[in-house]
PDB file of C-alpha atoms in Angstrom:
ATOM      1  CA  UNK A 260      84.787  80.362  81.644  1.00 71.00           C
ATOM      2  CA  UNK A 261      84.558  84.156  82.841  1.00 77.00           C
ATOM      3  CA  UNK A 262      86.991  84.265  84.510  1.00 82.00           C
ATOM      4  CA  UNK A 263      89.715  84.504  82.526  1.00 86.00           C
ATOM      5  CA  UNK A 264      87.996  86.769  80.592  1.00 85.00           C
ATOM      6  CA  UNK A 265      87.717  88.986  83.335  1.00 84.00           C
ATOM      7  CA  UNK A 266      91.479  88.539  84.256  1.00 87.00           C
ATOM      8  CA  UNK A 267      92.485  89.540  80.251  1.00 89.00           C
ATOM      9  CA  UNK A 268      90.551  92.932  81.032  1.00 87.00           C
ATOM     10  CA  UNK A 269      91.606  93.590  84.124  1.00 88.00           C
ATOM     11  CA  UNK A 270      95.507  93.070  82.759  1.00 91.00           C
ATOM     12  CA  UNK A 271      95.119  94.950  79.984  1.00 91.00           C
ATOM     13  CA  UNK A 272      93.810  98.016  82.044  1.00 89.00           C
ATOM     14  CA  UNK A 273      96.595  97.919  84.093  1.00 91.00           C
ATOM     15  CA  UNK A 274      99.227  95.341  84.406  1.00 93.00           C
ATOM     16  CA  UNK A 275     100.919  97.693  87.483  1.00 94.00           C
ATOM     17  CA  UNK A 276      97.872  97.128  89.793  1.00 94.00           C
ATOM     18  CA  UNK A 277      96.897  93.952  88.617  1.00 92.00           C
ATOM     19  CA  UNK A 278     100.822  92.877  89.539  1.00 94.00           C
ATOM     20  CA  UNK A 279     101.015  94.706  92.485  1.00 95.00           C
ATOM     21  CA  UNK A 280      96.549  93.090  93.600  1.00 93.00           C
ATOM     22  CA  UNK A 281      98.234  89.627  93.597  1.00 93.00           C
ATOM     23  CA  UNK A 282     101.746  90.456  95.484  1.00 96.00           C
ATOM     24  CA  UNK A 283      99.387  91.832  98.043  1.00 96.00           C
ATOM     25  CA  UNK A 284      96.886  89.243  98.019  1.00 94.00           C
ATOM     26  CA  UNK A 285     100.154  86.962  98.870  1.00 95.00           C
ATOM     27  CA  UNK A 286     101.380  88.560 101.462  1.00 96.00           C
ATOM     28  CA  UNK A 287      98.314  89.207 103.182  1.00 95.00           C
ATOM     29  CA  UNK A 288      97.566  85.473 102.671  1.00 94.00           C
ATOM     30  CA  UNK A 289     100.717  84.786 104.682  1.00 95.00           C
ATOM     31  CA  UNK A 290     100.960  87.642 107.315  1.00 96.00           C
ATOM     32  CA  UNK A 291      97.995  86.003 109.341  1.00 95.00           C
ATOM     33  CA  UNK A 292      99.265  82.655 109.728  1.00 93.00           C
ATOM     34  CA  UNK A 293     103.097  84.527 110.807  1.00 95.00           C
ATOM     35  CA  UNK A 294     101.538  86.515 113.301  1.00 95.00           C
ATOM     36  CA  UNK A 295      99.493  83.454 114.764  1.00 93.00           C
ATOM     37  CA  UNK A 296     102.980  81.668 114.643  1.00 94.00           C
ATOM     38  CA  UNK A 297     104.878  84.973 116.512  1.00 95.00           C
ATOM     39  CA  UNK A 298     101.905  84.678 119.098  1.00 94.00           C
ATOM     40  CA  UNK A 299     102.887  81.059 120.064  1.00 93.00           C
ATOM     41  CA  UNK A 300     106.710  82.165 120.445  1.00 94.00           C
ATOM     42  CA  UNK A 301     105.668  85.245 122.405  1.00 95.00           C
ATOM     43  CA  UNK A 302     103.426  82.583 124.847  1.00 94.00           C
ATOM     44  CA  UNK A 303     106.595  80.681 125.008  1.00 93.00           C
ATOM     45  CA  UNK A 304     108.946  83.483 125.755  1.00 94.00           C
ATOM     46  CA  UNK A 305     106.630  84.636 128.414  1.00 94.00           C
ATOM     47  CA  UNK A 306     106.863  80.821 130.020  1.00 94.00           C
ATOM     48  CA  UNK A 307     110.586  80.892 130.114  1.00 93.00           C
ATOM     49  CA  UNK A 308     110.948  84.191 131.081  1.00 91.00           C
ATOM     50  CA  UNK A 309     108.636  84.062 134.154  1.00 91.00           C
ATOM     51  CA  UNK A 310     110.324  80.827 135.131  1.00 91.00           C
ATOM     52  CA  UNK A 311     113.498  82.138 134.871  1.00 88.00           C
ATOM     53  CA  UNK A 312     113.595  85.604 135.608  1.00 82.00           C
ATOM     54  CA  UNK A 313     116.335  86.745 133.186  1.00 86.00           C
ATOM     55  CA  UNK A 314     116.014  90.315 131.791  1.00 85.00           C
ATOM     56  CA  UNK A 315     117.523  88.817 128.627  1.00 86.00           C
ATOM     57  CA  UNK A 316     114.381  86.986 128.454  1.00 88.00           C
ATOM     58  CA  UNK A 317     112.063  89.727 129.189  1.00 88.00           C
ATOM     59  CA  UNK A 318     113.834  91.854 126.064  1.00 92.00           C
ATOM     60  CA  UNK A 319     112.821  88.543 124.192  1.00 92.00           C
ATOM     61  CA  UNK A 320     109.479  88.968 124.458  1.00 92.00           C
ATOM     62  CA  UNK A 321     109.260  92.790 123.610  1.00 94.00           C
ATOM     63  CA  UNK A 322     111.573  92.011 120.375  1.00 95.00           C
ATOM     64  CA  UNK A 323     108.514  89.302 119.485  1.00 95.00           C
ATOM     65  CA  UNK A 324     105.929  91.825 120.578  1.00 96.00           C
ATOM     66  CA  UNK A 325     107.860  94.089 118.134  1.00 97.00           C
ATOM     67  CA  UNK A 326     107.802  91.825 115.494  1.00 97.00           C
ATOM     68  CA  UNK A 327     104.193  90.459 115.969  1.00 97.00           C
ATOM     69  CA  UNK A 328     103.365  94.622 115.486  1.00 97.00           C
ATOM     70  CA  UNK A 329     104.961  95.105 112.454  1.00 97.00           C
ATOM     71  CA  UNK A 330     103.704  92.125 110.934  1.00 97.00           C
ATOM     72  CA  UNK A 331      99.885  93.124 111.648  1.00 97.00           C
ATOM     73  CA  UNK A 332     100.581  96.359 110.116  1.00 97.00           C
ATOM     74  CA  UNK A 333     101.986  94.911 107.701  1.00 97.00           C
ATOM     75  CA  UNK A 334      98.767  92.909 107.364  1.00 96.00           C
ATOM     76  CA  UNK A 335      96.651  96.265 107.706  1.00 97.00           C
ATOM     77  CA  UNK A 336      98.908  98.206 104.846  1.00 97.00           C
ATOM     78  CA  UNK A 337      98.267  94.979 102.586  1.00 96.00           C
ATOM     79  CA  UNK A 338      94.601  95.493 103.006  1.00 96.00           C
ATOM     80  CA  UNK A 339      94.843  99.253 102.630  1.00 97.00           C
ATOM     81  CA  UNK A 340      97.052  98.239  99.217  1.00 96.00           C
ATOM     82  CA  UNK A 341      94.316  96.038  98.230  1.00 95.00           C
ATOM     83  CA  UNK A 342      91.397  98.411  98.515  1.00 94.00           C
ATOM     84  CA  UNK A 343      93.359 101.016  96.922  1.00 95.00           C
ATOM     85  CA  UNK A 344      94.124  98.914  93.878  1.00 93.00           C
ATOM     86  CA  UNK A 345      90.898  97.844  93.795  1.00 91.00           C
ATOM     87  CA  UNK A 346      89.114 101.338  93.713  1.00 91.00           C
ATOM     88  CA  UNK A 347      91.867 102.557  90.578  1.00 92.00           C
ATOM     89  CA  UNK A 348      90.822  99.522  88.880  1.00 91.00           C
ATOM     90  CA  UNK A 349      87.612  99.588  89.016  1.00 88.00           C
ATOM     91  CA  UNK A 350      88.152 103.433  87.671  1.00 88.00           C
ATOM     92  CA  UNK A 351      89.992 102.521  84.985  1.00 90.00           C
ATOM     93  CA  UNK A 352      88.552  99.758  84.009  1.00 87.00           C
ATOM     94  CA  UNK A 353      84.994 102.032  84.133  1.00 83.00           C
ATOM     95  CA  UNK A 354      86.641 104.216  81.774  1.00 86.00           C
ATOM     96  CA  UNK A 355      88.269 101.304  79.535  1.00 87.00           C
ATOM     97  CA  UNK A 356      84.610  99.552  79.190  1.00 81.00           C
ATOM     98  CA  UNK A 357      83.066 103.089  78.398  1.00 80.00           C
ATOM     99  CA  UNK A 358      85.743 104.079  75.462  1.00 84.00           C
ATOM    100  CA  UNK A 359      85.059 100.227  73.932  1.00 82.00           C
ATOM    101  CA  UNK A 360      80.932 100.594  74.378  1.00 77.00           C
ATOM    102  CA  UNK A 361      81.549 103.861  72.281  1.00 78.00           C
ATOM    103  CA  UNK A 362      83.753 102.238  69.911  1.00 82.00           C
ATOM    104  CA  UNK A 363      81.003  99.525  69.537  1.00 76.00           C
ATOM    105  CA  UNK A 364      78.162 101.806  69.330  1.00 75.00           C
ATOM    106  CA  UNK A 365      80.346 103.994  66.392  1.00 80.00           C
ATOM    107  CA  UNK A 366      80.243 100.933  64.561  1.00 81.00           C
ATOM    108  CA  UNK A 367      76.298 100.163  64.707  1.00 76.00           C
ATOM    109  CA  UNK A 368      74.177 101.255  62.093  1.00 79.00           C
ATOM    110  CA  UNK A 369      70.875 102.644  62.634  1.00 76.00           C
ATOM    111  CA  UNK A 370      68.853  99.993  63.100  1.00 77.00           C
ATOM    112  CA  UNK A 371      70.547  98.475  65.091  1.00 76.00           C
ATOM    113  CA  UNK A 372      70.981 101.468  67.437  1.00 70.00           C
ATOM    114  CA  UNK A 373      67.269 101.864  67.688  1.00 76.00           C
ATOM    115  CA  UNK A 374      66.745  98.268  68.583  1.00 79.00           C
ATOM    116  CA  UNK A 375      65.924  98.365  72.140  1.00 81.00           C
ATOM    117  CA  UNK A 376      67.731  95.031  73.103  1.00 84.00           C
ATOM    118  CA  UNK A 377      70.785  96.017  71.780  1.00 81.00           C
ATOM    119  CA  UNK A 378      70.404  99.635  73.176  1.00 78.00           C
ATOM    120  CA  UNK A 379      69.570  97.694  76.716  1.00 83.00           C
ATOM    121  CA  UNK A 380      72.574  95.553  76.385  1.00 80.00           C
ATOM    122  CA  UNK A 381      75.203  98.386  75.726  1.00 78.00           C
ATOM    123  CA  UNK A 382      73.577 100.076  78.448  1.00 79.00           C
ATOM    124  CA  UNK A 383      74.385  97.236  80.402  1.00 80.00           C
ATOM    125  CA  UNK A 384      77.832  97.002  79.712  1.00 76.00           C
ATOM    126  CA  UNK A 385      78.288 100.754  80.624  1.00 75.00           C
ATOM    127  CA  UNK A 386      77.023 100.404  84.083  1.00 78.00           C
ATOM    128  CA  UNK A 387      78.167  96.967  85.211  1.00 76.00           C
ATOM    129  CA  UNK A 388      81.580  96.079  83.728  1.00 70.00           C
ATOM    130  CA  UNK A 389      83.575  98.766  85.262  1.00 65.00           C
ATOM    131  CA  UNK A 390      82.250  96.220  88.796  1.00 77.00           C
ATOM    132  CA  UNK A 391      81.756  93.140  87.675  1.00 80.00           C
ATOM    133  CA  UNK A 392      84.894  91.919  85.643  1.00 81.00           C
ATOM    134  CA  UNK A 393      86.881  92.952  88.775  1.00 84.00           C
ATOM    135  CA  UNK A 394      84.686  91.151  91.218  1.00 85.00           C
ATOM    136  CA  UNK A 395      85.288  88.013  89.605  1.00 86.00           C
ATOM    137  CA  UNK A 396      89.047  88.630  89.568  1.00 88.00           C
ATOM    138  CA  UNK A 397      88.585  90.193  93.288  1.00 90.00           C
ATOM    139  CA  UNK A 398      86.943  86.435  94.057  1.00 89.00           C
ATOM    140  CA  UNK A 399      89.411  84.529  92.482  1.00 89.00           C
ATOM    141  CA  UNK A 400      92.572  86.776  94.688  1.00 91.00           C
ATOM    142  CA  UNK A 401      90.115  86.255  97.738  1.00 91.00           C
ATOM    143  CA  UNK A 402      89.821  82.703  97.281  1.00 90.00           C
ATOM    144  CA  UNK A 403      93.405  81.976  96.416  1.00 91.00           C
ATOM    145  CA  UNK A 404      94.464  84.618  99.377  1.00 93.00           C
ATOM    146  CA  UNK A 405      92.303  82.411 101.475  1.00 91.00           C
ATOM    147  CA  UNK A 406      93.711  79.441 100.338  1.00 91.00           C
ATOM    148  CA  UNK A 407      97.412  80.298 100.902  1.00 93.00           C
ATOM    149  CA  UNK A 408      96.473  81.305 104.873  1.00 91.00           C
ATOM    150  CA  UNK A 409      94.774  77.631 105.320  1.00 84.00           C
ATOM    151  CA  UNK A 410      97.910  76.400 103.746  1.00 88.00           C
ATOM    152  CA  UNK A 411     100.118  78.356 105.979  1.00 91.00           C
ATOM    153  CA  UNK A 412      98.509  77.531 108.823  1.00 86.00           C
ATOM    154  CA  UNK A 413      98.363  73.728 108.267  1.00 82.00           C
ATOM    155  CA  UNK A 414     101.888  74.141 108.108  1.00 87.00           C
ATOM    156  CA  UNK A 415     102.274  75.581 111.536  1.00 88.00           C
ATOM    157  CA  UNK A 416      99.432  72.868 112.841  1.00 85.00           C
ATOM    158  CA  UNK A 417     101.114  69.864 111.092  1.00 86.00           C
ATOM    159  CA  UNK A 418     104.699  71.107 113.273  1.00 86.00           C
ATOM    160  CA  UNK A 419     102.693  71.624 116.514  1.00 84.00           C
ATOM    161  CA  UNK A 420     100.159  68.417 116.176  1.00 84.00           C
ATOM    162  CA  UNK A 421      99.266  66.392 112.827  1.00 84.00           C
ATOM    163  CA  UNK A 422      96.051  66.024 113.922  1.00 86.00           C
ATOM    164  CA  UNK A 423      94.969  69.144 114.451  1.00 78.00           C
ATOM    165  CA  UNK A 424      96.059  69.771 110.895  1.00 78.00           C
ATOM    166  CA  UNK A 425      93.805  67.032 109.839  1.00 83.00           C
ATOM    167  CA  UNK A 426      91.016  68.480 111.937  1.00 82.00           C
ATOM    168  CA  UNK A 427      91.457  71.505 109.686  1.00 74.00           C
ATOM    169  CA  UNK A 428      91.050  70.082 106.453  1.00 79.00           C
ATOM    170  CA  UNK A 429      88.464  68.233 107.334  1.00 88.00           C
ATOM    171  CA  UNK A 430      86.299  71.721 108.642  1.00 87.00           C
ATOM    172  CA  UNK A 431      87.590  73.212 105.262  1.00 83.00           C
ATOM    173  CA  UNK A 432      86.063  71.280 103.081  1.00 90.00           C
ATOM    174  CA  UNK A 433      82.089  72.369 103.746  1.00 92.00           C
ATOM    175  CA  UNK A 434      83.419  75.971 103.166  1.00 88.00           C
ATOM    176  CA  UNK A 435      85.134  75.320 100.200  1.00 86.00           C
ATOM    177  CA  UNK A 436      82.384  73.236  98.304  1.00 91.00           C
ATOM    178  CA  UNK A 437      79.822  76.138  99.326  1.00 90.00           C
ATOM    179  CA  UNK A 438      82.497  78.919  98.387  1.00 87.00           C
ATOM    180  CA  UNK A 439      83.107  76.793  95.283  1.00 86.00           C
ATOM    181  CA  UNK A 440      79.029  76.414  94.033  1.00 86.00           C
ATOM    182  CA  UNK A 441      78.449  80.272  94.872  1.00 84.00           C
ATOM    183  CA  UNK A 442      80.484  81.981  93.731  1.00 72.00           C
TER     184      UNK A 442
END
């Protein structure tokens, strides 16, 4: 029930990085199950190209060596990305929470600003929501980032062996229901 709630705040402070947290948290959802895939061509390339001593096939496996480097940093700029939209978010949404406790506090009388619940409770507010709004919606991109690489992976599992894929599932689904409970 939070978490959309947290999600409306987090837009509203800044529909750029809140885009550009979830095109990340794609693509770095994808980029480990592509390099696990470029690893089993670059086994294979080695194979043919030590049983059949072509220097065609040796450039082979340096253009998939190539390609399995730019795709893990490609992996490591997503996760740089990430962090960095997470850290202005978490600024701006600091200062967003801070301007609406003041607004909220303008609007109290003066009982009610002297009521030490209420005082507690803004204070509250102040200190936590610039963290704990984008938590949640940090979760949520984890899980669903997490998510997509299990799904990518099955994919590659269910094309080399179906049963390995079911294997998978099946050692998902403790992680899941305990991921699913806590968090």
């Amino acid at each position: 029930q939070y978490t959309r709630r947290a999600f409306e705040l987090v837009w509203t402070t800044s529909k750029a990085f809140s885009v550009w947290l979830g095109l990340l948290s794609i693509v770095a959802g994808l980029l480990p199950a592509a390099v696990a895939y470029i690893g089993k061509l670059i086994v294979d390339a080695v194979v043919h190209a030590s049983a059949s001593g072509v220097p065609g096939d040796r450039w082979l496996v340096i253009r998939w060596l190539a390609l399995e480097l730019g795709l893990v940093v490609a992996l490591a700029a997503c996760q740089t990305g990430i962090a960095a939209c997470r850290s202005l978010l978490r600024a701006l949404l600091g200062q967003r929470v801070n301007v609406m406790v003041l607004q909220k506090a303008l609007s109290l009388s003066q009982a009610q600003f002297e009521d030490s619940e209420i005082y507690d409770q803004m204070t509250r507010a102040r200190r936590e929501a610039s963290s704990r709004p984008l938590s949640l919606v940090m979760s949520t991109f984890g899980l669903a980032q997490n998510a997509l690489s299990l799904v990518a992976y099955g994919v590659i599992l269910v094309r080399l062996n179906a049963l390995m894929a079911l294997v998978l599932v099946v050692a998902a689904i403790p992680a899941f229901i305990s991921e699913t409970k806590f968090s």
